Structure formats: structure tokens, C-alpha cells
CSV table of N, CA and C in Angstrom, one decimal:
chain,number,residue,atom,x,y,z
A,175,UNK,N,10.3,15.9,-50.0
A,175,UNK,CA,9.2,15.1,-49.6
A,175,UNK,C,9.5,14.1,-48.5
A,176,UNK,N,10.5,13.6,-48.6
A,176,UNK,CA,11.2,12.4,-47.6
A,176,UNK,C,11.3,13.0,-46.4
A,177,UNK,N,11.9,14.6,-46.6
A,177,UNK,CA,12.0,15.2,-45.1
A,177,UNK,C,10.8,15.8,-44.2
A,178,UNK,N,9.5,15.6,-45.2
A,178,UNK,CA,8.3,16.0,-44.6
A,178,UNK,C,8.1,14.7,-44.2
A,179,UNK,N,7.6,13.9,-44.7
A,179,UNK,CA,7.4,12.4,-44.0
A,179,UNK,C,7.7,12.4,-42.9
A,180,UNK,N,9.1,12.3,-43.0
A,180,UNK,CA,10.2,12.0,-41.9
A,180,UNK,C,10.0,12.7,-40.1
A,181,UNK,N,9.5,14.1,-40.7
A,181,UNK,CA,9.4,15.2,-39.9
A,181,UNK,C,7.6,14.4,-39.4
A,182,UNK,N,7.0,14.3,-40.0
A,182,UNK,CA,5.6,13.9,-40.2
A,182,UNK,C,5.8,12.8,-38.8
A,183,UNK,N,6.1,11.6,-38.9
A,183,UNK,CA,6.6,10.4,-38.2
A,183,UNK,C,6.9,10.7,-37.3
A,184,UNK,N,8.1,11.0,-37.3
A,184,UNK,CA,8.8,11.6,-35.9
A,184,UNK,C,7.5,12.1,-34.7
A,185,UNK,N,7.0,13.5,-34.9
A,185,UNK,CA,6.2,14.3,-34.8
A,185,UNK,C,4.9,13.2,-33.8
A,186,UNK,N,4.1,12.5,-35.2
A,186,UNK,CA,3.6,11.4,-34.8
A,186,UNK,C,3.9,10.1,-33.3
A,187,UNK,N,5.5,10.0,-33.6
A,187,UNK,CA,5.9,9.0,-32.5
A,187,UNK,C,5.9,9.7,-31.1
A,188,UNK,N,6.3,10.8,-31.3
A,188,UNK,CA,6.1,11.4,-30.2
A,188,UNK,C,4.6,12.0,-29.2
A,189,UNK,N,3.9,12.3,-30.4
A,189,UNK,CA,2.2,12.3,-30.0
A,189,UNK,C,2.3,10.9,-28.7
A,190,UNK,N,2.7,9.6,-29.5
A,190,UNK,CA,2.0,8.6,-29.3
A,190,UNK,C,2.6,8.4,-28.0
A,191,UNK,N,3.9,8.6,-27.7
A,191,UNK,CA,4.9,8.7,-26.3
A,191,UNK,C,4.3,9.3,-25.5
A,192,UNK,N,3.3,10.5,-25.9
A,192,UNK,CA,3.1,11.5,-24.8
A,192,UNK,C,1.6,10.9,-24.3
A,193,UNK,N,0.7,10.3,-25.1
A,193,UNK,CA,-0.1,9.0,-24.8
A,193,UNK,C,0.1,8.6,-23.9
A,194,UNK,N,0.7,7.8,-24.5
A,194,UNK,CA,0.9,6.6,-23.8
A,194,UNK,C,1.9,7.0,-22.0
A,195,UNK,N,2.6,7.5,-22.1
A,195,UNK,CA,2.9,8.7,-20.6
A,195,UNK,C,1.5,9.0,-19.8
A,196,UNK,N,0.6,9.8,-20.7
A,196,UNK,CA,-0.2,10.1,-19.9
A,196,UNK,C,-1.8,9.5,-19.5
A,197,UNK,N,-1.5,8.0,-19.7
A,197,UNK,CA,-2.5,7.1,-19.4
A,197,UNK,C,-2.1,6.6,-18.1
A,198,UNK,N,-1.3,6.2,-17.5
A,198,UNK,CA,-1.1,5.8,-16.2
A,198,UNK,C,-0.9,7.0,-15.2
A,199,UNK,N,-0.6,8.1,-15.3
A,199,UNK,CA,-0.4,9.4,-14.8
A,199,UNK,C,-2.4,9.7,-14.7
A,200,UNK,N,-3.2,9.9,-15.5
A,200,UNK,CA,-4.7,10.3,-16.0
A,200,UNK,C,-5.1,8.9,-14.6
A,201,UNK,N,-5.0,7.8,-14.8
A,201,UNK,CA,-5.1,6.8,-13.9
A,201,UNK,C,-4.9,6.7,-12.6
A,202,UNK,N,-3.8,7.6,-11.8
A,202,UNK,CA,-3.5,7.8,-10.8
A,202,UNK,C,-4.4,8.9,-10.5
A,203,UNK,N,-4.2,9.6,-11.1
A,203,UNK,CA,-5.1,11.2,-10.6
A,203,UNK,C,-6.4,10.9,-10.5
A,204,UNK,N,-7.0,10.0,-11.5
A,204,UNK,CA,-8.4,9.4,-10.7
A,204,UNK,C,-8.5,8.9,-9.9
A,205,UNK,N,-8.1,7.5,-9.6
A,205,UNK,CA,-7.9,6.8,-8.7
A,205,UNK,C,-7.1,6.4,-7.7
A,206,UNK,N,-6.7,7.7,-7.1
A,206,UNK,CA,-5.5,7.7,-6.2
A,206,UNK,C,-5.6,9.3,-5.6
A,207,UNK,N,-5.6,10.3,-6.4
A,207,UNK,CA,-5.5,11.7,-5.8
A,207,UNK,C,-7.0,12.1,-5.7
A,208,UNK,N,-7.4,12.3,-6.7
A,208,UNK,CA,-9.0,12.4,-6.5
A,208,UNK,C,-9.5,12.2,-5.0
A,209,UNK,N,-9.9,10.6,-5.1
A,209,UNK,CA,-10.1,10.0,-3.7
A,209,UNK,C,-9.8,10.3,-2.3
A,210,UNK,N,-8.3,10.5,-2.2
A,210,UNK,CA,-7.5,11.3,-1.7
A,210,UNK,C,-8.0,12.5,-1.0
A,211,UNK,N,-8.2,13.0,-1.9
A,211,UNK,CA,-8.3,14.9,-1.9
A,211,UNK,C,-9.7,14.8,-1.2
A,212,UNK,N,-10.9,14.0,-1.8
A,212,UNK,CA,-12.2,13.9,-1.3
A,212,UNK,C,-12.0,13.0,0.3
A,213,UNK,N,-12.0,12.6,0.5
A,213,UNK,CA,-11.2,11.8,1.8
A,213,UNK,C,-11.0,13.2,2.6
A,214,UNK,N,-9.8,14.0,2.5
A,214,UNK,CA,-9.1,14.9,3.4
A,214,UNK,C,-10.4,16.2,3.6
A,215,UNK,N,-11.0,16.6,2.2
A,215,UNK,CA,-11.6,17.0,2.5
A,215,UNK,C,-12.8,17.1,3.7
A,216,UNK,N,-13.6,15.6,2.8
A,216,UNK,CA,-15.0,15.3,4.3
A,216,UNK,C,-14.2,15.4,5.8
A,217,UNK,N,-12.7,15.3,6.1
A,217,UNK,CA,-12.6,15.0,7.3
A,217,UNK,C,-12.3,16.3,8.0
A,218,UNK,N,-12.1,17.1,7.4
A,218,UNK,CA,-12.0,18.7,7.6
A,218,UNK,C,-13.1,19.1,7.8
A,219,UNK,N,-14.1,18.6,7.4
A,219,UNK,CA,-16.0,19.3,7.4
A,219,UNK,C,-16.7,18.9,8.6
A,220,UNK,N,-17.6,19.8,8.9
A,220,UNK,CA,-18.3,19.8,9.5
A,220,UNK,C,-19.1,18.7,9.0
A,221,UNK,N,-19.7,17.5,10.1
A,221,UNK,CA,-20.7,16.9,9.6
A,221,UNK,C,-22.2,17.0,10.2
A,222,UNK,N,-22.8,17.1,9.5
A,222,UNK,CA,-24.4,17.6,9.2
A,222,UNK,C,-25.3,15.9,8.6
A,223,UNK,N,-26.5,16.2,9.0
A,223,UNK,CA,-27.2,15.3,8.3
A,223,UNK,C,-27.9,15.7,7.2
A,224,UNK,N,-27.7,14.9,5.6
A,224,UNK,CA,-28.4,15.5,4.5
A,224,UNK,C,-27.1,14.9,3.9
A,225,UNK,N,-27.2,15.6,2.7
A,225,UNK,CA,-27.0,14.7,1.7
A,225,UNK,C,-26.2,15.9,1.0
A,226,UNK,N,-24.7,15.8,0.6
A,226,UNK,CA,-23.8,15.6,1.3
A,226,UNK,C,-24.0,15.3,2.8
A,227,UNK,N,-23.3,14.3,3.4
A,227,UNK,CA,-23.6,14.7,5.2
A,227,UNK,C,-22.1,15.4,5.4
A,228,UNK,N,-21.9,16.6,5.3
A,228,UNK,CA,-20.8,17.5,5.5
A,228,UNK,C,-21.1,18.7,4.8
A,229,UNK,N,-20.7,19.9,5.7
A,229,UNK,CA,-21.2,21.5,4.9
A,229,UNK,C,-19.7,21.5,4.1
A,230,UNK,N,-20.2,22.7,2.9
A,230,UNK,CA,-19.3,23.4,2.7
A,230,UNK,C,-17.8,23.9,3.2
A,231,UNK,N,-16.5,23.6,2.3
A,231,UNK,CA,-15.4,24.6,3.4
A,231,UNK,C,-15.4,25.7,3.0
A,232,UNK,N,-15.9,26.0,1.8
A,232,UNK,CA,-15.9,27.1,1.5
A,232,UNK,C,-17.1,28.5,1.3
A,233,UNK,N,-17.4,29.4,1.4
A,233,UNK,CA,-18.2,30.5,1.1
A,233,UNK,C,-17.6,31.5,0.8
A,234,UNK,N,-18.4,32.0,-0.5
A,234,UNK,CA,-18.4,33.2,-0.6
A,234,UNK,C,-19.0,34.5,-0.4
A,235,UNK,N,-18.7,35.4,0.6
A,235,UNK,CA,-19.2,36.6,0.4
A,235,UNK,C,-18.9,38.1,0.6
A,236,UNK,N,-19.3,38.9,0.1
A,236,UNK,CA,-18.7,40.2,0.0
A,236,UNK,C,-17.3,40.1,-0.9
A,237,UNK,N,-17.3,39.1,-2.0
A,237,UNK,CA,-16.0,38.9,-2.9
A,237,UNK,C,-15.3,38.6,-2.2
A,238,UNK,N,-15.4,37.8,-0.8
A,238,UNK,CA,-14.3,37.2,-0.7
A,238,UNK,C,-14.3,35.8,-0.1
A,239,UNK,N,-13.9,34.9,0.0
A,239,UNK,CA,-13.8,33.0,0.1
A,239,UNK,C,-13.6,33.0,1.6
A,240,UNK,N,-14.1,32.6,2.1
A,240,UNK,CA,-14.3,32.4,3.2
A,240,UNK,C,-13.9,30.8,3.3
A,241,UNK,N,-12.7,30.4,4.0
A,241,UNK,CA,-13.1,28.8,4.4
A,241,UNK,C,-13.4,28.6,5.9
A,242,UNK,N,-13.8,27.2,5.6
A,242,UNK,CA,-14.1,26.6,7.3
A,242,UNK,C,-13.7,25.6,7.4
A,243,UNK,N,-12.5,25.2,8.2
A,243,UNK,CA,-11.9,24.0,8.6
A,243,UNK,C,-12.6,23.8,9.7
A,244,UNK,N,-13.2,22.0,10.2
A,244,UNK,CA,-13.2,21.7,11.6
A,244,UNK,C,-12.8,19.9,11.5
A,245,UNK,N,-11.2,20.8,12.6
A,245,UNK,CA,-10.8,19.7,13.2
A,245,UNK,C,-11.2,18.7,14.0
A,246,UNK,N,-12.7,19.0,14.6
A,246,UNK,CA,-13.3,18.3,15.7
A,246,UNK,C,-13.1,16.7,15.5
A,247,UNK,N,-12.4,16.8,14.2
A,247,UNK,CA,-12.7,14.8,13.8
A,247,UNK,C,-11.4,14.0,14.2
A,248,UNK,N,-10.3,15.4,14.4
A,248,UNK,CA,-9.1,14.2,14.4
A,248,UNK,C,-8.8,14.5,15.8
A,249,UNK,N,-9.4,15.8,17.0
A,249,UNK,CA,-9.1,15.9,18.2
A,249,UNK,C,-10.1,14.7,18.9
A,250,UNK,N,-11.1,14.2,18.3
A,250,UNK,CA,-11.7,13.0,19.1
A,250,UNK,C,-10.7,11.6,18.6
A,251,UNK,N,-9.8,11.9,17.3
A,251,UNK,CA,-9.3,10.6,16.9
A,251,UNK,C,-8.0,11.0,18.4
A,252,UNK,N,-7.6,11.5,18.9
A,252,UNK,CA,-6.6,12.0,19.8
A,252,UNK,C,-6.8,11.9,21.3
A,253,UNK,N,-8.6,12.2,21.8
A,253,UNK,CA,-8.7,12.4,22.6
A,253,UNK,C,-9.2,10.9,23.2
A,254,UNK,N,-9.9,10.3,22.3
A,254,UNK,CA,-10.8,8.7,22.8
A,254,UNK,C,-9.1,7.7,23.0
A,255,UNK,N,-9.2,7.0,24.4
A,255,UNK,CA,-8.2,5.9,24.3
A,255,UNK,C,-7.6,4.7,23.2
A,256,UNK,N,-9.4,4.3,23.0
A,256,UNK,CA,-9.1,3.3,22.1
A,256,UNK,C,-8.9,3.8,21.0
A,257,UNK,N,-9.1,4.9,20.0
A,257,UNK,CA,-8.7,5.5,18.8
A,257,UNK,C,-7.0,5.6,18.9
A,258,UNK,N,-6.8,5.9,19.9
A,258,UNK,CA,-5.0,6.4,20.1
A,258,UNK,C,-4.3,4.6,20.7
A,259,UNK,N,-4.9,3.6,21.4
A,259,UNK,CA,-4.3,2.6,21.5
A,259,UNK,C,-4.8,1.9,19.8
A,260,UNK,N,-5.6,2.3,19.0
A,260,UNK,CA,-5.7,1.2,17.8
A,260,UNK,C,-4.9,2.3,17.1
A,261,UNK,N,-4.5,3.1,17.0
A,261,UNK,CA,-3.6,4.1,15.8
A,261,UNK,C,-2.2,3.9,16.3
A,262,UNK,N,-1.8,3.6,17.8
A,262,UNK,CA,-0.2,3.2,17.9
A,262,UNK,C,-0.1,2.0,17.8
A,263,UNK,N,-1.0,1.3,17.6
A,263,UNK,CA,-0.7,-0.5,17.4
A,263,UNK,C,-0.1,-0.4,15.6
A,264,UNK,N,-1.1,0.4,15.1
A,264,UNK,CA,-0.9,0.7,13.7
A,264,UNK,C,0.2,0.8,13.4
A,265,UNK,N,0.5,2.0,13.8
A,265,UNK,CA,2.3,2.4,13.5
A,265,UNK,C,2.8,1.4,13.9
A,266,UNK,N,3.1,1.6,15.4
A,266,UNK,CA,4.1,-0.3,15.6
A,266,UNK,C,4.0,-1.4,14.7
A,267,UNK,N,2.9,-2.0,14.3
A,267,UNK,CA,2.5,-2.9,13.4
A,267,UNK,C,3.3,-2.7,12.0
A,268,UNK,N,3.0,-1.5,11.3
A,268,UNK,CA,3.6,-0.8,10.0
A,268,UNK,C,5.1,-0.8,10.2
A,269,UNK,N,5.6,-0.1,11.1
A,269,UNK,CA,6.9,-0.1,11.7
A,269,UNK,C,7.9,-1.1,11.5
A,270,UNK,N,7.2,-2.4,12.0
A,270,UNK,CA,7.8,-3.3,12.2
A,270,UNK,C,7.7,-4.0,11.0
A,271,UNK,N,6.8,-4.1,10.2
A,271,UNK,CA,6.7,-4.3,8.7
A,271,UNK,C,7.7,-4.3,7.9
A,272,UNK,N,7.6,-2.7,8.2
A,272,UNK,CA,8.6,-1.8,7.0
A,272,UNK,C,10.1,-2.2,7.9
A,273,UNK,N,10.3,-2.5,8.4
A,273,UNK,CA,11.8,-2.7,9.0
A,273,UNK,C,12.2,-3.8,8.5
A,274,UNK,N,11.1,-5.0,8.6
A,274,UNK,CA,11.5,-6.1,8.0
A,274,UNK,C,11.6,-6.3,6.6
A,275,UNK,N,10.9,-6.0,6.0
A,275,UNK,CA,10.7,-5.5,4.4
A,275,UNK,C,12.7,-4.8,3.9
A,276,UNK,N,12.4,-4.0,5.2
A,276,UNK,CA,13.9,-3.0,4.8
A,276,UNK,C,15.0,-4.5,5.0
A,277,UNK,N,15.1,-5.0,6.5
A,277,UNK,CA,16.3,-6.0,6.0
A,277,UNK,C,16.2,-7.1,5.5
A,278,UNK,N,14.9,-7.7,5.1
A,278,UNK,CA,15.0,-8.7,4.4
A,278,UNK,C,15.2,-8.5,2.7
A,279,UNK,N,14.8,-7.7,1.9
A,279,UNK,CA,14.3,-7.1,1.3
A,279,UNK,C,15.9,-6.6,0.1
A,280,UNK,N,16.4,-5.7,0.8
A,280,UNK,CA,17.6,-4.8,0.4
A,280,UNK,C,18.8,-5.5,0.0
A,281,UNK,N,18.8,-6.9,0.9
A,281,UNK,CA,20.0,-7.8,0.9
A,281,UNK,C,19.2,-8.5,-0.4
A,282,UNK,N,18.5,-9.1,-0.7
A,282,UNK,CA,18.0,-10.2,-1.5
A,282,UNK,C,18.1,-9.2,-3.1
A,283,UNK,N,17.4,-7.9,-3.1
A,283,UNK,CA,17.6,-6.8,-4.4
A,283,UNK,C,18.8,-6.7,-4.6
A,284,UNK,N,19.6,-6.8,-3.7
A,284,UNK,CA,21.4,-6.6,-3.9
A,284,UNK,C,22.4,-8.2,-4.8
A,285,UNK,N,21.4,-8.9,-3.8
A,285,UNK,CA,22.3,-9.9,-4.6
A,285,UNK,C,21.9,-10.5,-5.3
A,286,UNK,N,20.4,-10.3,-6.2
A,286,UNK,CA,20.0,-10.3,-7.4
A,286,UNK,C,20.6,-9.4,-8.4
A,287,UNK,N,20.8,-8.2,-7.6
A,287,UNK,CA,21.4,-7.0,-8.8
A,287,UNK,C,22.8,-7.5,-9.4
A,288,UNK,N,23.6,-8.4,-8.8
A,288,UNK,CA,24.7,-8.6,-8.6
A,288,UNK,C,25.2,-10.1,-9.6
A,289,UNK,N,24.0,-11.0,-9.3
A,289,UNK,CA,24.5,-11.9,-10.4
A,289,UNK,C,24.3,-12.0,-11.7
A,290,UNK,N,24.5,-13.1,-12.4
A,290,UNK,CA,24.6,-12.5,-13.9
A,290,UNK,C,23.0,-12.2,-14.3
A,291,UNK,N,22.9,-11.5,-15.4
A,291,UNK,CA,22.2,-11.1,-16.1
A,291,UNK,C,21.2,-12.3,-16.4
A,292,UNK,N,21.4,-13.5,-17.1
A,292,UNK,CA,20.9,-14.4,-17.5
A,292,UNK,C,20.1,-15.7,-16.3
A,293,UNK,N,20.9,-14.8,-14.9
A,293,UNK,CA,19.8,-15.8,-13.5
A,293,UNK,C,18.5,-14.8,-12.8
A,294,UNK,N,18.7,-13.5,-13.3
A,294,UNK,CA,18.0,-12.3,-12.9
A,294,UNK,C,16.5,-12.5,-13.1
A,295,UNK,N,16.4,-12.9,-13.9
A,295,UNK,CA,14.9,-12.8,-14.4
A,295,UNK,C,14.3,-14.1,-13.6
A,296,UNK,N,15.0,-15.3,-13.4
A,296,UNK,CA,14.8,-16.4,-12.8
A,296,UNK,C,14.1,-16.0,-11.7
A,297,UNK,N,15.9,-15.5,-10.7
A,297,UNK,CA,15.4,-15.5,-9.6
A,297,UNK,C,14.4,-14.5,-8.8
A,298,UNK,N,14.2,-13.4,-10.1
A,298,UNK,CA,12.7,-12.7,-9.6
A,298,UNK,C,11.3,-13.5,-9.7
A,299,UNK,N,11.5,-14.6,-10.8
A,299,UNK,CA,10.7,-15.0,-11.0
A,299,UNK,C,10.3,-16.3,-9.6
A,300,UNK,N,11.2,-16.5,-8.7
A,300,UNK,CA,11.3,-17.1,-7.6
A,300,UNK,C,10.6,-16.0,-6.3
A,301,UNK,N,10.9,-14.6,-6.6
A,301,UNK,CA,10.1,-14.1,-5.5
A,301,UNK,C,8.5,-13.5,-5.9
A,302,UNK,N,8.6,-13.5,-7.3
A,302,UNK,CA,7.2,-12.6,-7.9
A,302,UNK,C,6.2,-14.5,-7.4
A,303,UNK,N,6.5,-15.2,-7.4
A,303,UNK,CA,5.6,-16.7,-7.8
A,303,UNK,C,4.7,-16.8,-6.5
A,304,UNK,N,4.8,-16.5,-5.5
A,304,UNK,CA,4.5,-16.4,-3.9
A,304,UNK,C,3.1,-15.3,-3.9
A,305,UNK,N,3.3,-14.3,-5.0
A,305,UNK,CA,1.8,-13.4,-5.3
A,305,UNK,C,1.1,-14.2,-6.4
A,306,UNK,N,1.2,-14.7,-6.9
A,306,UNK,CA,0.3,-15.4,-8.4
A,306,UNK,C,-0.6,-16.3,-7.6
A,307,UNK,N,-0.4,-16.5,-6.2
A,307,UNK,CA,-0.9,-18.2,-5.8
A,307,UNK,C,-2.3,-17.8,-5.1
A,308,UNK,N,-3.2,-18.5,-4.9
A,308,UNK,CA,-4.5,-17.9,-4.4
A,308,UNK,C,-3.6,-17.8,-3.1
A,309,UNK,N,-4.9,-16.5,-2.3
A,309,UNK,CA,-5.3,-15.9,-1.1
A,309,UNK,C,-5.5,-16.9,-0.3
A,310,UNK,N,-6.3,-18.2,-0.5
A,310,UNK,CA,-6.6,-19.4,0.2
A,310,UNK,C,-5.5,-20.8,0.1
A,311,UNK,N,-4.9,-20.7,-0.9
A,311,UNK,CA,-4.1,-21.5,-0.5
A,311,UNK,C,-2.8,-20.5,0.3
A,312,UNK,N,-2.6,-19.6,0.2
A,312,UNK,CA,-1.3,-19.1,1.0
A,312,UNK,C,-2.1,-19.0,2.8
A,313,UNK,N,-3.4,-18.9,2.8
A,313,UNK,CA,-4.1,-19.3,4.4
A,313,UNK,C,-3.4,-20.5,4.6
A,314,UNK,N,-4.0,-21.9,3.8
A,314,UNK,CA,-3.8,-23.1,4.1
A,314,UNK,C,-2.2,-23.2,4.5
A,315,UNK,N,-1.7,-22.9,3.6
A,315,UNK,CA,0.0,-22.7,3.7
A,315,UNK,C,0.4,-22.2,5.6
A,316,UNK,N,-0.2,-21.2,5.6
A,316,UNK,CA,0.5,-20.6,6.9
A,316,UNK,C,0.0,-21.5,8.1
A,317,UNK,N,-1.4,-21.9,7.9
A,317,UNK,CA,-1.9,-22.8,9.1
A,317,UNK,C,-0.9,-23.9,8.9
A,318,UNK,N,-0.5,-24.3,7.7
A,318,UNK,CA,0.1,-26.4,7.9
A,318,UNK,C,1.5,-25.3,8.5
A,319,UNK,N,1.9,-24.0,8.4
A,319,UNK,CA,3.5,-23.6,8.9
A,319,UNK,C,3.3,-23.5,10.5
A,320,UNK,N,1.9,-22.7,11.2
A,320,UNK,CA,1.8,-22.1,12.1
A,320,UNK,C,1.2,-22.9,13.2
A,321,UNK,N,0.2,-24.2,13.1
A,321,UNK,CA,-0.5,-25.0,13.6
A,321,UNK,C,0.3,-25.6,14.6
A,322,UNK,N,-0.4,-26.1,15.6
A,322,UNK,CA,0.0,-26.5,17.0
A,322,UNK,C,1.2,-28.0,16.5
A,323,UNK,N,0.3,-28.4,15.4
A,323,UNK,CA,1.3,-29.9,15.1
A,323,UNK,C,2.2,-29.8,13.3
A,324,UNK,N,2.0,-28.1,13.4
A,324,UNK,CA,3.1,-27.4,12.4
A,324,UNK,C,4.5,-27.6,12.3
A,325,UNK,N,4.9,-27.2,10.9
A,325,UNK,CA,6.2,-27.6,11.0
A,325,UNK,C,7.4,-26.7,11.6
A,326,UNK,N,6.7,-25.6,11.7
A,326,UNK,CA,7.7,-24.7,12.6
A,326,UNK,C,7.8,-25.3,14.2
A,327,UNK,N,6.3,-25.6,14.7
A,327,UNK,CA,6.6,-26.3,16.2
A,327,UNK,C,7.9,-27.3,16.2
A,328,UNK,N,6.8,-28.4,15.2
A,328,UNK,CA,7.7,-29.7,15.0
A,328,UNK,C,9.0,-29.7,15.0
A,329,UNK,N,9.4,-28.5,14.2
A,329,UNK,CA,10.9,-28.3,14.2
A,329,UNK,C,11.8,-27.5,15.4
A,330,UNK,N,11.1,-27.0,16.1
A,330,UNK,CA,11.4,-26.1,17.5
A,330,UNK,C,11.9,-27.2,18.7
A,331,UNK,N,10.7,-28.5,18.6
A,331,UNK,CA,10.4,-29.2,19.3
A,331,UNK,C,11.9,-30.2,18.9
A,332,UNK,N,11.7,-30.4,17.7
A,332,UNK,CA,13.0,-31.5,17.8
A,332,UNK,C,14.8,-31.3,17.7
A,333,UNK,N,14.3,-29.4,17.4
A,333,UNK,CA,15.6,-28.6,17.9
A,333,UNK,C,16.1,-28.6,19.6
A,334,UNK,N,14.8,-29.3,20.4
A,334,UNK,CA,14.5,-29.1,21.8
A,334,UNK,C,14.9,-27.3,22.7
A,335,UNK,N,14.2,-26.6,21.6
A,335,UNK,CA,14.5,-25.4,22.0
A,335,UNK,C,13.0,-25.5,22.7
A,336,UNK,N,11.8,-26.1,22.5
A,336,UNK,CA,10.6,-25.9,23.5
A,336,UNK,C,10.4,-27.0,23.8
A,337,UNK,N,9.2,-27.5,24.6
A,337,UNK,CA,9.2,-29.1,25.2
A,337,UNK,C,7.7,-29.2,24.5
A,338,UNK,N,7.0,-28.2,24.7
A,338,UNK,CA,5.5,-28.3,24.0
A,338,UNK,C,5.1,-27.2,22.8
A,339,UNK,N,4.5,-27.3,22.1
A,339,UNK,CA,4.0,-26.7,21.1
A,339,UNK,C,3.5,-25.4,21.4
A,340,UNK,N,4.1,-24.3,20.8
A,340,UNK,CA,3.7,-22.9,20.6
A,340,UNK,C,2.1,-23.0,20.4
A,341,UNK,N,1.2,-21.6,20.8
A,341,UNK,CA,-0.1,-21.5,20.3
A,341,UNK,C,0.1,-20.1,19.3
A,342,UNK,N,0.7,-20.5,18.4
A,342,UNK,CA,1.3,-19.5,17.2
A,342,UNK,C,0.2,-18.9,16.0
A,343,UNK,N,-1.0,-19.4,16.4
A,343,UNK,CA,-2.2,-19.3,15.8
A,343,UNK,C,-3.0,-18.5,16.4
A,344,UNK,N,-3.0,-18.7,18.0
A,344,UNK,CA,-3.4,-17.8,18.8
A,344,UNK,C,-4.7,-19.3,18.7
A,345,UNK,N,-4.6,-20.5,19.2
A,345,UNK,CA,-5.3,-21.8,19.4
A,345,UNK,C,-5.3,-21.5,21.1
């Protein structure tokens, strides 16, 4: 009897692991691939007015699946100037993100990984604190850092590395 239990439980914990696994996985697939997939789709379609505003990719006839891709949507994203000058600002912009992310980033995860165990949690809790804070005060934040009588100028200015104040706000 103990070994049926036993067997019983087990059996049970593992149901519950495979749950609990497949609730953030079920979560992604809706809200992330789904989306996704419908996205790639409409931009492959033909667009039509009606409801869908985009035909079919697919038909069937004579038993057999007929698809229809039309590219027409990403050769005007290629062909119009301003689509190709606002898509390489993009990348450059991301580019330059992700580069900084990489060196600032890599060094700071290293030498967290590195000290002891008992300052770990701390000093994440020093970089996670910067997301908890409102959207508006991290605005207010950057204007008192970025502002013509900011403390980045201020400090530029009494480094005498500039004589007048940056327009770092775009003022």
C-alpha cells in the first residue's frame, strides 16, 4: 500500500511540474508566436478592401494547395527613400544599443557573478531599482541630467572641457 501511495504522489508531482512548465510556454505561443505568425502573414498578402483587408495565401484546387505570396509590401519598404533612411536609422540606433548593453552590461554581470554570494542579491537589487521607479520621474531625472543648466553641462563646464552649455535636449 505505501508503494502505491508513493507511486500515486510521485506520478502526481510530476503532472503538476508538467503544469506548471506548460503555463508560460501556452503564454508565449499566444502572445508572442501567434501574433507573430499573423503579422508575417498579412504582410505576405495581397491587400484588398473588405474585411479581412488581405486575400487568402492559400487555395485549393483540383486537390491541390495552391499558395500566393506577394512581396509588393516589403519591395516598396526597399524601394521608397524615407522607408530605407527610417529602417537604417533603426538598425544604427539598435546597433548602437546593443553594443552598449554588450560593454556596459557583461563587465557589471561578471563582477556580480564574482563576489560573494551574500552581496549578490544586493547588488542586483541596485541595478533591478532604476525599473520599479515611474516612467515620469525617470523623464524628470534625465531633463535635471540633460538640461542646458544640467548637471552633466555644469560639470563639463567646470571640468572647462566646454565654455557654454551643450543643447543635449535638442533646446
Amino acid at each position: 500500500m505505501k508503494k502505491l501511495i508513493t507511486t500515486f504522489h510521485n506520478k502526481l508531482t510530476q503532472s503538476k511540474s508538467k503544469f506548471l512548465i506548460s503555463v508560460p510556454y501556452t503564454w508565449l505561443i499566444i502572445f508572442l508566436l501567434i501574433p507573430i505568425f499573423l503579422i508575417l502573414k498579412i504582410s505576405v498578402s495581397e491587400s484588398v478592401l473588405g474585411i479581412p483587408p488581405y486575400k487568402n495565401l492559400t487555395v485549393w484546387s483540383e486537390s491541390t494547395l495552391q499558395l500566393f505570396f506577394d512581396f509588393e509590401n516589403y519591395l516598396i519598404l526597399f524601394q521608397d527613400k524615407l522607408y530605407r533612411f527610417a529602417l537604417g536609422q533603426s538598425i544604427k540606433l539598435a546597433s548602437i544599443a546593443t553594443l552598449f548593453c554588450l560593454v556596459f552590461g557583461y563587465p557589471i554581470a561578471y563582477f556580480i557573478s564574482r563576489t560573494k554570494k551574500s552581496t549578490q542579491p544586493f547588488l542586483l537589487l541596485l541595478i533591478l531599482l532604476p525599473f520599479w521607479t515611474s516612467f515620469l520621474l525617470r523623464v524628470y531625472a534625465w531633463i535635471g541630467l540633460l538640461s542646458k543648466n544640467g548637471l552633466i553641462n555644469h560639470f563639463l563646464i567646470k571640468l572647462h572641457l566646454i565654455s557654454d552649455p551643450l543643447p543635449l535636449l535638442g533646446q
